[in-house]
PDB file of C-alpha atoms and ligand atoms in Angstrom:
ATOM      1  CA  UNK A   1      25.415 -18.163   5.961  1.00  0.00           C
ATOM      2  CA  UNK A   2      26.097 -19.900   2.786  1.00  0.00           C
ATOM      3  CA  UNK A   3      23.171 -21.775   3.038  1.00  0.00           C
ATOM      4  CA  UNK A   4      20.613 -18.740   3.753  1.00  0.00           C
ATOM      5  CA  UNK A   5      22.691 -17.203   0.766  1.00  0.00           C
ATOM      6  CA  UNK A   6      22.062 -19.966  -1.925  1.00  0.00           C
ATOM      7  CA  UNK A   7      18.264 -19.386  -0.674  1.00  0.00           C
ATOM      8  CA  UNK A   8      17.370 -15.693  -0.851  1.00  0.00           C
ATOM      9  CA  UNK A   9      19.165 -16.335  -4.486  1.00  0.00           C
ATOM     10  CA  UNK A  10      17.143 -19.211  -5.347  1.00  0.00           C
ATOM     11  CA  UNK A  11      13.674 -17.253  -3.678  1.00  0.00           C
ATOM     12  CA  UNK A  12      14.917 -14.236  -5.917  1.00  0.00           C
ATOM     13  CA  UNK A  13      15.373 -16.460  -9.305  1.00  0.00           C
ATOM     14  CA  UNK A  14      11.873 -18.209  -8.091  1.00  0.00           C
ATOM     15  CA  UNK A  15      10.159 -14.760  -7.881  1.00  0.00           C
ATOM     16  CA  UNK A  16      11.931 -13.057 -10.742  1.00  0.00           C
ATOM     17  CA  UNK A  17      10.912 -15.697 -13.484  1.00  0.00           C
ATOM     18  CA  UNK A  18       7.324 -15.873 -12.111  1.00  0.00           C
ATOM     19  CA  UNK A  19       6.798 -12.221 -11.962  1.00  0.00           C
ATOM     20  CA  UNK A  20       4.632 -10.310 -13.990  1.00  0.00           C
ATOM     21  CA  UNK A  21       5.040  -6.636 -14.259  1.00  0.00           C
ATOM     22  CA  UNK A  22       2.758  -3.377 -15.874  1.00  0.00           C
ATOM     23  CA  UNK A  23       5.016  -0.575 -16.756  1.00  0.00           C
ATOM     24  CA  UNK A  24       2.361   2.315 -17.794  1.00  0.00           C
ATOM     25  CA  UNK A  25       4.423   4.590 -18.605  1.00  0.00           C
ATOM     26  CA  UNK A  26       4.060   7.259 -22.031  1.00  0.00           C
ATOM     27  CA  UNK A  27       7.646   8.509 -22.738  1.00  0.00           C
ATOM     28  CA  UNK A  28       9.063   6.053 -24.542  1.00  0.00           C
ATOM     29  CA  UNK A  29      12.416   6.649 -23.803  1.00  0.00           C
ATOM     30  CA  UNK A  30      12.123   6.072 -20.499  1.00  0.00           C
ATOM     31  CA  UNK A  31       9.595   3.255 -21.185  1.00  0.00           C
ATOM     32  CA  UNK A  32      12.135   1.221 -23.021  1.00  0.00           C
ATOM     33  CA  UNK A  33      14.513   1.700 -20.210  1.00  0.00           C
ATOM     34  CA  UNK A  34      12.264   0.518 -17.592  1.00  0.00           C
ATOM     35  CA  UNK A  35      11.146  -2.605 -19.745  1.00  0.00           C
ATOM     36  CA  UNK A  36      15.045  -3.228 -20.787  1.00  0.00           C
ATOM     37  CA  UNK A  37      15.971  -3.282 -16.893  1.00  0.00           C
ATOM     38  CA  UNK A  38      13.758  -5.348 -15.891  1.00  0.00           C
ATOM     39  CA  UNK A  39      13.842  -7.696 -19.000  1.00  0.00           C
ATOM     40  CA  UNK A  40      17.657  -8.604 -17.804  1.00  0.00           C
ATOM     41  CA  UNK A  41      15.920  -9.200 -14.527  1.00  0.00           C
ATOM     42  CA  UNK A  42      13.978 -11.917 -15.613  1.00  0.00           C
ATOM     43  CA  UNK A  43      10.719 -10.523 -15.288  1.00  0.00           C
ATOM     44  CA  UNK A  44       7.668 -10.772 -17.689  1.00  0.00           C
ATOM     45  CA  UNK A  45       7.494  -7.354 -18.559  1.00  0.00           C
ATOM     46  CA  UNK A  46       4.097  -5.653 -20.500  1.00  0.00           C
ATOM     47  CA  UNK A  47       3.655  -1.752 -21.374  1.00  0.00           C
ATOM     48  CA  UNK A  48       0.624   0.551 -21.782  1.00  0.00           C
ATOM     49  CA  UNK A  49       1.463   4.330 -23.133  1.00  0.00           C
ATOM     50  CA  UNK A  50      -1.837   5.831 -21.703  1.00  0.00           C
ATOM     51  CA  UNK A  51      -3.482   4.817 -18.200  1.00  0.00           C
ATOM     52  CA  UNK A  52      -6.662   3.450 -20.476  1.00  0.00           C
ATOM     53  CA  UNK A  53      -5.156   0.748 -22.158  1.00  0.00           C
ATOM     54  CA  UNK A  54      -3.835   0.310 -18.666  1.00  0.00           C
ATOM     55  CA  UNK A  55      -6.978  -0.328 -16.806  1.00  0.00           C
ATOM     56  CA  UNK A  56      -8.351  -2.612 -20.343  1.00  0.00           C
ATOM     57  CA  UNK A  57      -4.731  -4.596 -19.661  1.00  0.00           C
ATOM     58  CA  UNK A  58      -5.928  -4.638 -15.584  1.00  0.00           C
ATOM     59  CA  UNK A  59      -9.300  -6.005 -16.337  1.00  0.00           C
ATOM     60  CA  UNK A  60      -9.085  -8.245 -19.310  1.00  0.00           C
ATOM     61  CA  UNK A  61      -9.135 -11.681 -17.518  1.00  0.00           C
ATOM     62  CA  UNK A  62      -7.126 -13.127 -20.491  1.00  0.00           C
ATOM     63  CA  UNK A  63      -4.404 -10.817 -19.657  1.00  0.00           C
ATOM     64  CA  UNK A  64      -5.155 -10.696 -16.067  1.00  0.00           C
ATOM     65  CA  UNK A  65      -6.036 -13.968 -14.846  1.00  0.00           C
ATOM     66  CA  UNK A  66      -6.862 -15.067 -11.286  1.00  0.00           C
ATOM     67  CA  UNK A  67      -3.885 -18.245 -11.886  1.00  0.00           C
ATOM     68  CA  UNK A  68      -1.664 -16.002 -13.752  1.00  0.00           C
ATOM     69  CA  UNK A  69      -2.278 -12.495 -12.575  1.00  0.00           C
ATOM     70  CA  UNK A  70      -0.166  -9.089 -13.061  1.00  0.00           C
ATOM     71  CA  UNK A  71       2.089  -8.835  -9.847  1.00  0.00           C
ATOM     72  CA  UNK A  72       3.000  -5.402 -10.098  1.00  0.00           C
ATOM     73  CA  UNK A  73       2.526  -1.994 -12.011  1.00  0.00           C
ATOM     74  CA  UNK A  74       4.893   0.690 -12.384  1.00  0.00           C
ATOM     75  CA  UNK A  75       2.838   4.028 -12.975  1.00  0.00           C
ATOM     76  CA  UNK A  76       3.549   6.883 -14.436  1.00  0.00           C
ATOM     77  CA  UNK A  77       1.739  10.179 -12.564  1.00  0.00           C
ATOM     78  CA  UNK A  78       1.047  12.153 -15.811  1.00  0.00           C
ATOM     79  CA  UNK A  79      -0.244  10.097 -18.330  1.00  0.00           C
ATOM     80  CA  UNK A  80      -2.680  10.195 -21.312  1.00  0.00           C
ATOM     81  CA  UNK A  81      -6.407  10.167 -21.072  1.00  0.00           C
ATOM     82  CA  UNK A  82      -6.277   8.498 -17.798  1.00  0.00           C
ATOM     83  CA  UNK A  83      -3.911   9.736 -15.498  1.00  0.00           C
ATOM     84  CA  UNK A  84      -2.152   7.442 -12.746  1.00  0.00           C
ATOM     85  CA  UNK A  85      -3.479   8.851  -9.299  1.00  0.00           C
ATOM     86  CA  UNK A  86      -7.063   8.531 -10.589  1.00  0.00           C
ATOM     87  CA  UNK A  87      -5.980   4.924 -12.231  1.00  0.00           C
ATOM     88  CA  UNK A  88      -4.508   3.995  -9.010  1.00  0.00           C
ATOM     89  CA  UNK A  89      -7.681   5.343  -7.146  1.00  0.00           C
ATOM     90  CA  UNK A  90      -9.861   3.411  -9.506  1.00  0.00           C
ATOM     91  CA  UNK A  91      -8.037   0.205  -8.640  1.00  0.00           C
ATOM     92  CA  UNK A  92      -8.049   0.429  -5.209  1.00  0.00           C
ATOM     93  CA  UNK A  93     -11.708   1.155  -4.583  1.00  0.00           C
ATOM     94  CA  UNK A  94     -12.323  -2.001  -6.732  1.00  0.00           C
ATOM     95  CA  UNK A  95     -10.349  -3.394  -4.259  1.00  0.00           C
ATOM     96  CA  UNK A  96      -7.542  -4.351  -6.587  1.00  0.00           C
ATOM     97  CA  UNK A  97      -4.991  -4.951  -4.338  1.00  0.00           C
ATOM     98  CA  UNK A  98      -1.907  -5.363  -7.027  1.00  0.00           C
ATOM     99  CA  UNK A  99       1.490  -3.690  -5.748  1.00  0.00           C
ATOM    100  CA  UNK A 100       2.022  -0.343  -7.598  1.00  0.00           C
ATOM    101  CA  UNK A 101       4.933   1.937  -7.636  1.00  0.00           C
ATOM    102  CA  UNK A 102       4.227   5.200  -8.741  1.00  0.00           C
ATOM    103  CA  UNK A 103       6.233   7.671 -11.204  1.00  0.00           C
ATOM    104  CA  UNK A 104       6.401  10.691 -10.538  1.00  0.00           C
ATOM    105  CA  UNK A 105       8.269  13.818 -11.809  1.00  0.00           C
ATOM    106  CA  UNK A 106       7.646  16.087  -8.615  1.00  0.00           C
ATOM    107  CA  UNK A 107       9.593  15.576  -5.677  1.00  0.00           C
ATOM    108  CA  UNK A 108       7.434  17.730  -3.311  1.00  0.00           C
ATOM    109  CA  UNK A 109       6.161  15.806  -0.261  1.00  0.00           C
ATOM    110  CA  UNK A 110       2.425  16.697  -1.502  1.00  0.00           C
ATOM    111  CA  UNK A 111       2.730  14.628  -4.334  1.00  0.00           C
ATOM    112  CA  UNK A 112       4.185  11.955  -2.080  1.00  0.00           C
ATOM    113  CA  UNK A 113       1.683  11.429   0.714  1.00  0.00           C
ATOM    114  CA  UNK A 114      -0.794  12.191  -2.226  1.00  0.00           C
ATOM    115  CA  UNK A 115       0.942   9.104  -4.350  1.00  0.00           C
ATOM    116  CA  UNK A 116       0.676   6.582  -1.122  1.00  0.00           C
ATOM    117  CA  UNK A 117      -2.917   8.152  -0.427  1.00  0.00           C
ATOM    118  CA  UNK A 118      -4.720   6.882  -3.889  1.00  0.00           C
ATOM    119  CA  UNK A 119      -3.353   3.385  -2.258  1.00  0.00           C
ATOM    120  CA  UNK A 120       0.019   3.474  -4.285  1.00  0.00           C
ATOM    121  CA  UNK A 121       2.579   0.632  -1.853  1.00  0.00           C
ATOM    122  CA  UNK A 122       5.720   2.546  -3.104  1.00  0.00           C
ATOM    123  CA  UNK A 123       7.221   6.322  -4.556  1.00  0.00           C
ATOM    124  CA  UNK A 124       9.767   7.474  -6.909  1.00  0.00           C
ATOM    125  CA  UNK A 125      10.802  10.869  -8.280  1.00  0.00           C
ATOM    126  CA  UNK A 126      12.080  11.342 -11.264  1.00  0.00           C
ATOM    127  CA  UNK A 127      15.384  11.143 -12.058  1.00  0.00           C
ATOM    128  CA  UNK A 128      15.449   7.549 -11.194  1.00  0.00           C
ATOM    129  CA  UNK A 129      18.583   4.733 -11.128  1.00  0.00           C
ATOM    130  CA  UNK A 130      17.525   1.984 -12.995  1.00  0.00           C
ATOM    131  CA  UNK A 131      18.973  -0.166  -9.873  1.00  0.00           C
ATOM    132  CA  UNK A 132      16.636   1.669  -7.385  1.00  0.00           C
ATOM    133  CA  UNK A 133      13.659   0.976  -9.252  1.00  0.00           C
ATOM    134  CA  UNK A 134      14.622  -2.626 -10.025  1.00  0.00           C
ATOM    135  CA  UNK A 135      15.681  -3.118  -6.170  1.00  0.00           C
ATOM    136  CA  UNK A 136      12.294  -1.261  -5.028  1.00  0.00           C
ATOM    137  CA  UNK A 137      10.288  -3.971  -7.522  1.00  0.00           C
ATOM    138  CA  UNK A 138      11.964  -6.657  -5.733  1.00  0.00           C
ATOM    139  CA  UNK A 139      11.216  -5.511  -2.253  1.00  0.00           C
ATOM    140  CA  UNK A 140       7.360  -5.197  -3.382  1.00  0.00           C
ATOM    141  CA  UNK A 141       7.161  -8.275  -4.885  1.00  0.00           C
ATOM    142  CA  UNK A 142       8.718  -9.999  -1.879  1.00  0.00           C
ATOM    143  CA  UNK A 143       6.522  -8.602   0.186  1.00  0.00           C
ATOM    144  CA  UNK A 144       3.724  -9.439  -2.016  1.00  0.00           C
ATOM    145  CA  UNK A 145       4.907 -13.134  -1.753  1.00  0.00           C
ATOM    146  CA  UNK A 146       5.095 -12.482   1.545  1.00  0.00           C
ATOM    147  CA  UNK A 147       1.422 -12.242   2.110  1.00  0.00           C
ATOM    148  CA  UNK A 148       0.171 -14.219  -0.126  1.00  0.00           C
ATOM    149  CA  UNK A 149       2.287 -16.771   2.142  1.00  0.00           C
ATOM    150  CA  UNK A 150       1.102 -15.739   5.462  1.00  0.00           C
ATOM    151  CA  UNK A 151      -2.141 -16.810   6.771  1.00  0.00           C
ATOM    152  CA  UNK A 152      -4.998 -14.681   7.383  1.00  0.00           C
ATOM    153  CA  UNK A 153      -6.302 -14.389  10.995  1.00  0.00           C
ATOM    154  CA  UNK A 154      -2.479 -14.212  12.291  1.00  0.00           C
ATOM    155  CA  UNK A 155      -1.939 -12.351  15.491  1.00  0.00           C
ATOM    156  CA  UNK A 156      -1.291  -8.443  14.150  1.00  0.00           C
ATOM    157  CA  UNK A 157       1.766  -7.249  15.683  1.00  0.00           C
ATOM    158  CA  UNK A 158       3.360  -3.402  15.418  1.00  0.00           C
ATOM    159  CA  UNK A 159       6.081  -2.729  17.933  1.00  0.00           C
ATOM    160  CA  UNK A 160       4.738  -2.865  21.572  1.00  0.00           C
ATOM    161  CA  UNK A 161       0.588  -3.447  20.212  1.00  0.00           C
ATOM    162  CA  UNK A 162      -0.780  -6.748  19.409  1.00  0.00           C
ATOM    163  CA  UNK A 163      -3.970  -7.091  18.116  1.00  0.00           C
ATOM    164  CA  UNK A 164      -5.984 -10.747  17.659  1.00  0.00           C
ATOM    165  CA  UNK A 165      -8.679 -10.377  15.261  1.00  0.00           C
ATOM    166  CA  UNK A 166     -10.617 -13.858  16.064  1.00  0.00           C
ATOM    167  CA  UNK A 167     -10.951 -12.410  19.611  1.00  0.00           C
ATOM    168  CA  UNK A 168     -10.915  -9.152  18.923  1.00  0.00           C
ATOM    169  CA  UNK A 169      -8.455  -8.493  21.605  1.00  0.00           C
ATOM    170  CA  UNK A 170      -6.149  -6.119  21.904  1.00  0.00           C
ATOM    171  CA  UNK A 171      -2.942  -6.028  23.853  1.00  0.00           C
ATOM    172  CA  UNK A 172      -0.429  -2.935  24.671  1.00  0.00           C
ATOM    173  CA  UNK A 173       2.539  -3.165  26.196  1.00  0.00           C
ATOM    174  CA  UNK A 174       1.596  -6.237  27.830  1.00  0.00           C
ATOM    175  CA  UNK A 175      -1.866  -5.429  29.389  1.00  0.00           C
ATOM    176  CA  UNK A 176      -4.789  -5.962  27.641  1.00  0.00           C
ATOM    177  CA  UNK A 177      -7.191  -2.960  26.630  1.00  0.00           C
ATOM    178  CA  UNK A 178     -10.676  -2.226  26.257  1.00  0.00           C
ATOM    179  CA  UNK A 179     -11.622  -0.800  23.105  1.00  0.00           C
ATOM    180  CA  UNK A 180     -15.241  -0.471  21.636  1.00  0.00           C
ATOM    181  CA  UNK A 181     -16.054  -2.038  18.176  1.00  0.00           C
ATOM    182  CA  UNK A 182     -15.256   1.331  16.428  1.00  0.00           C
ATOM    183  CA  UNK A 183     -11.833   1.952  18.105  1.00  0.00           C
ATOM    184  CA  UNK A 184     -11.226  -1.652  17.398  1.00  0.00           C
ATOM    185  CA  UNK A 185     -12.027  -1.450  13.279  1.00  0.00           C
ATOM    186  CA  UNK A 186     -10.228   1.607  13.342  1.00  0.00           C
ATOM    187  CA  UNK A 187      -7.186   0.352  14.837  1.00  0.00           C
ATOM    188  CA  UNK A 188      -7.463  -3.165  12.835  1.00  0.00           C
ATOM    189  CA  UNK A 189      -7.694  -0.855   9.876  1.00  0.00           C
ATOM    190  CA  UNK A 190      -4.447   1.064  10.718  1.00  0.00           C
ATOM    191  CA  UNK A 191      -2.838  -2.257  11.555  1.00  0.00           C
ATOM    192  CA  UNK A 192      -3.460  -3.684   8.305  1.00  0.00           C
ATOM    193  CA  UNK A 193      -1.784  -1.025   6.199  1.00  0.00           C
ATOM    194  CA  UNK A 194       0.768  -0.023   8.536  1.00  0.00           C
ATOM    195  CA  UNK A 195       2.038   3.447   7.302  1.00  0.00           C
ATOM    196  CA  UNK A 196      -0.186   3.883   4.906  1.00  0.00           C
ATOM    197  CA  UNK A 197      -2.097   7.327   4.910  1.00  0.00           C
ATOM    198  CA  UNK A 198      -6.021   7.228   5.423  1.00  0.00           C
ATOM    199  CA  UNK A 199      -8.455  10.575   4.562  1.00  0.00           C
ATOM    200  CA  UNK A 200     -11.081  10.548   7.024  1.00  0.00           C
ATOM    201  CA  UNK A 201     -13.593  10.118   4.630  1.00  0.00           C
ATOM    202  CA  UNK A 202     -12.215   6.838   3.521  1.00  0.00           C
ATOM    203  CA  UNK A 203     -11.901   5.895   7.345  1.00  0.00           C
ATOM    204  CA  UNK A 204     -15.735   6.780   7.391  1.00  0.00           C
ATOM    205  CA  UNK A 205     -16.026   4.659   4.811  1.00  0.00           C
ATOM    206  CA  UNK A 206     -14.302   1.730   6.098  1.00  0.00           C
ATOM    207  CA  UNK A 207     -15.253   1.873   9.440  1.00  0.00           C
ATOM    208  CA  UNK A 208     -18.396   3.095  10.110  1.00  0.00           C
ATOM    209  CA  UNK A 209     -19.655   2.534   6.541  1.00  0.00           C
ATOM    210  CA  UNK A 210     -21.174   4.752   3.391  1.00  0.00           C
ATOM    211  CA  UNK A 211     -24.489   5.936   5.028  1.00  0.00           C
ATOM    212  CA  UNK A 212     -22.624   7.842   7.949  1.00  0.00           C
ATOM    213  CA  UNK A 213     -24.401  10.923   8.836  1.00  0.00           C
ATOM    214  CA  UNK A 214     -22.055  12.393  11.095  1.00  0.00           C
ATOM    215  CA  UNK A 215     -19.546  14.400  10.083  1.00  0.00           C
ATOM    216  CA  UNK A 216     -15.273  13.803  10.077  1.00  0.00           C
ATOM    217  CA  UNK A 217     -14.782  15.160  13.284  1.00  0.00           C
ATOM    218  CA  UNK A 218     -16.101  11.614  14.496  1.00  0.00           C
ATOM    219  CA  UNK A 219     -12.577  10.623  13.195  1.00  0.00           C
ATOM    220  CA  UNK A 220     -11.338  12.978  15.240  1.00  0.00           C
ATOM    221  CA  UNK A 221     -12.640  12.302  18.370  1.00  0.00           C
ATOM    222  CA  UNK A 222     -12.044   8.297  18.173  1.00  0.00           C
ATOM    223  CA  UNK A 223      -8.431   8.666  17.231  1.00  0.00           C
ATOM    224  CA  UNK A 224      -8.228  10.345  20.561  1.00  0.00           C
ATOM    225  CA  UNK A 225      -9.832   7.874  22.732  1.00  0.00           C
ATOM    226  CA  UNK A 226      -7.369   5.644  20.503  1.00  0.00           C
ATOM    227  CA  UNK A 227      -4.495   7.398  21.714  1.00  0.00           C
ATOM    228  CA  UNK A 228      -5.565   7.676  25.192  1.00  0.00           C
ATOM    229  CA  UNK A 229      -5.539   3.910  25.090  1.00  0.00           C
ATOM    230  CA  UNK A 230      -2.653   3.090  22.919  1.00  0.00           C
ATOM    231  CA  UNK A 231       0.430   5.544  23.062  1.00  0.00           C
ATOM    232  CA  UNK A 232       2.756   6.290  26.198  1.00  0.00           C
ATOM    233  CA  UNK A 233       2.562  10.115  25.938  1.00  0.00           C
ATOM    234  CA  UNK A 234      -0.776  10.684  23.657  1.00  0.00           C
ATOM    235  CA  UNK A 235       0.480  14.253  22.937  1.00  0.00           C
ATOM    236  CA  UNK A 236       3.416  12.847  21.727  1.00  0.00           C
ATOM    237  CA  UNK A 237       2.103   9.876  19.968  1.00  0.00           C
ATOM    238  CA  UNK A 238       3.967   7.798  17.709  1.00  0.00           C
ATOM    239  CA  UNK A 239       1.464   5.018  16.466  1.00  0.00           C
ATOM    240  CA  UNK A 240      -1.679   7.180  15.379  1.00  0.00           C
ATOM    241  CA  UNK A 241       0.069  10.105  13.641  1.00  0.00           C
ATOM    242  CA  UNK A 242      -1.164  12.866  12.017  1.00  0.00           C
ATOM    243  CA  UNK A 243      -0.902  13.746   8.452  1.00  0.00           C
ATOM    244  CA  UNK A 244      -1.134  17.177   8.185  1.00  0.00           C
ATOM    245  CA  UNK A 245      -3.619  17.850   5.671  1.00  0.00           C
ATOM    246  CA  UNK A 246      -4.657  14.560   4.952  1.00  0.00           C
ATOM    247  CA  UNK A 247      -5.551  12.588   7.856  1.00  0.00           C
ATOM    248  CA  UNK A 248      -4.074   9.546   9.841  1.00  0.00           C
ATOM    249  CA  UNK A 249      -1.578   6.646   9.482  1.00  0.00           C
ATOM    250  CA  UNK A 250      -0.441   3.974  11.665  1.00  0.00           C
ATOM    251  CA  UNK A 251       3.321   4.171  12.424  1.00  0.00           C
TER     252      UNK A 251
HETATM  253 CA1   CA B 301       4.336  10.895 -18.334  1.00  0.00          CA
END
């Protein structure tokens, strides 16, 4: 006990001098206190006040760079010029993959699923604790370690599915299932973002590519046959669930 003590401390000191950290955030007051708790953290900490200087911080490879990159960004929602959905947006469909916890001032579960929807990892409403935010960096950034660690092509495992992308095999509940290619990009999509909402356009777009000429009920119709195949009780299903309003996410 001691032992695994004296290392999550030492993988915590490890991570907490290395780490980088973004906080875009435009009311000072609450800028300062961010940077301040997270300072005393050990962290590297940098600031933008607007989300353009953000994105020029993002993409300035002397800021930025591949062997010293930003490992997180803290974002506010409302922001100058550039706000931080559409910053977040902009990142992801460059296929910046940085952790980023957004800021918000709303509490409403519409901002929230919209917040993890622009690609955001993490959420939190304003009024914050200082702690929570500082414990919710460390989470992200462990996890971040976490697969920068683990190799690519690893069996994909979620609860009672396992999925093995050089074969592309699937396995439920101990049997193996037949899925065609689409149900199998579509479900090695939701397994690689587990929890994370998907729009049906941007499951179009990742799965059966930009010149699609169907239209979203495709989506639809495949997360059905998807169910059929996957859940115990697909009327009751609790791996492909539905977002109302939004679209799909895996557990
Ligand atoms: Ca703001």
């Amino acid at each position: 006990m001691l032992a695994l003590d004296l290392m999550s401390n030492t993988l915590d000191a490890e991570l907490s001098t290395k780490a980088r950290i973004l906080v875009v955030e435009d009311e000072e007051v609450i800028r300062e206190m961010i940077i301040m708790g997270l300072q005393e953290e050990g962290y590297d900490v940098f600031f933008a006040d607007n989300g353009r200087s953000a994105l020029n911080m993002l993409q300035n490879p002397e800021f930025n760079a591949p062997d010293m990159p930003l490992d997180l960004v803290i974002l506010d929602i409302m922001l100058p010029e550039v706000n931080g959905l559409d910053l977040c947006r902009f990142l992801r469909y460059q296929g910046n993959t940085i952790p980023i916890l957004i800021l918000s001032a709303k509490a409403s579960e519409t901002d929230r699923v919209l917040g993890l929807e622009v690609g955001a990892d993490d959420y939190l409403t304003k009024p914050f604790s200082l702690r929570e935010l500082v414990a919710r960096c460390r989470a992200l950034l462990r996890r971040q370690q976490f697969i920068k660690s683990t190799p690519p092509q690893m069996v994909r495992q979620f609860k009672d599915i396992s999925l093995f992308p050089e074969e592309c095999r699937v396995v439920v509940r101990g049997e193996e299932v037949s899925l065609s290619p689409k149900e199998y990009r579509l479900l090695e999509l939701f397994m690689s973002y587990p929890r994370r909402v998907w729009s049906r356009d941007q499951m179009i777009e990742q799965v059966w590519g930009a010149d699609f000429l169907g239209d979203t009920k495709t989506v639809d119709v495949h997360i059905r046959w998807l169910r059929e195949k996957l859940e115990l009780d697909p009327s009751q299903p609790e791996y492909l669930i539905t977002v109302r309003g939004f679209g799909y996410r895996f557990g």
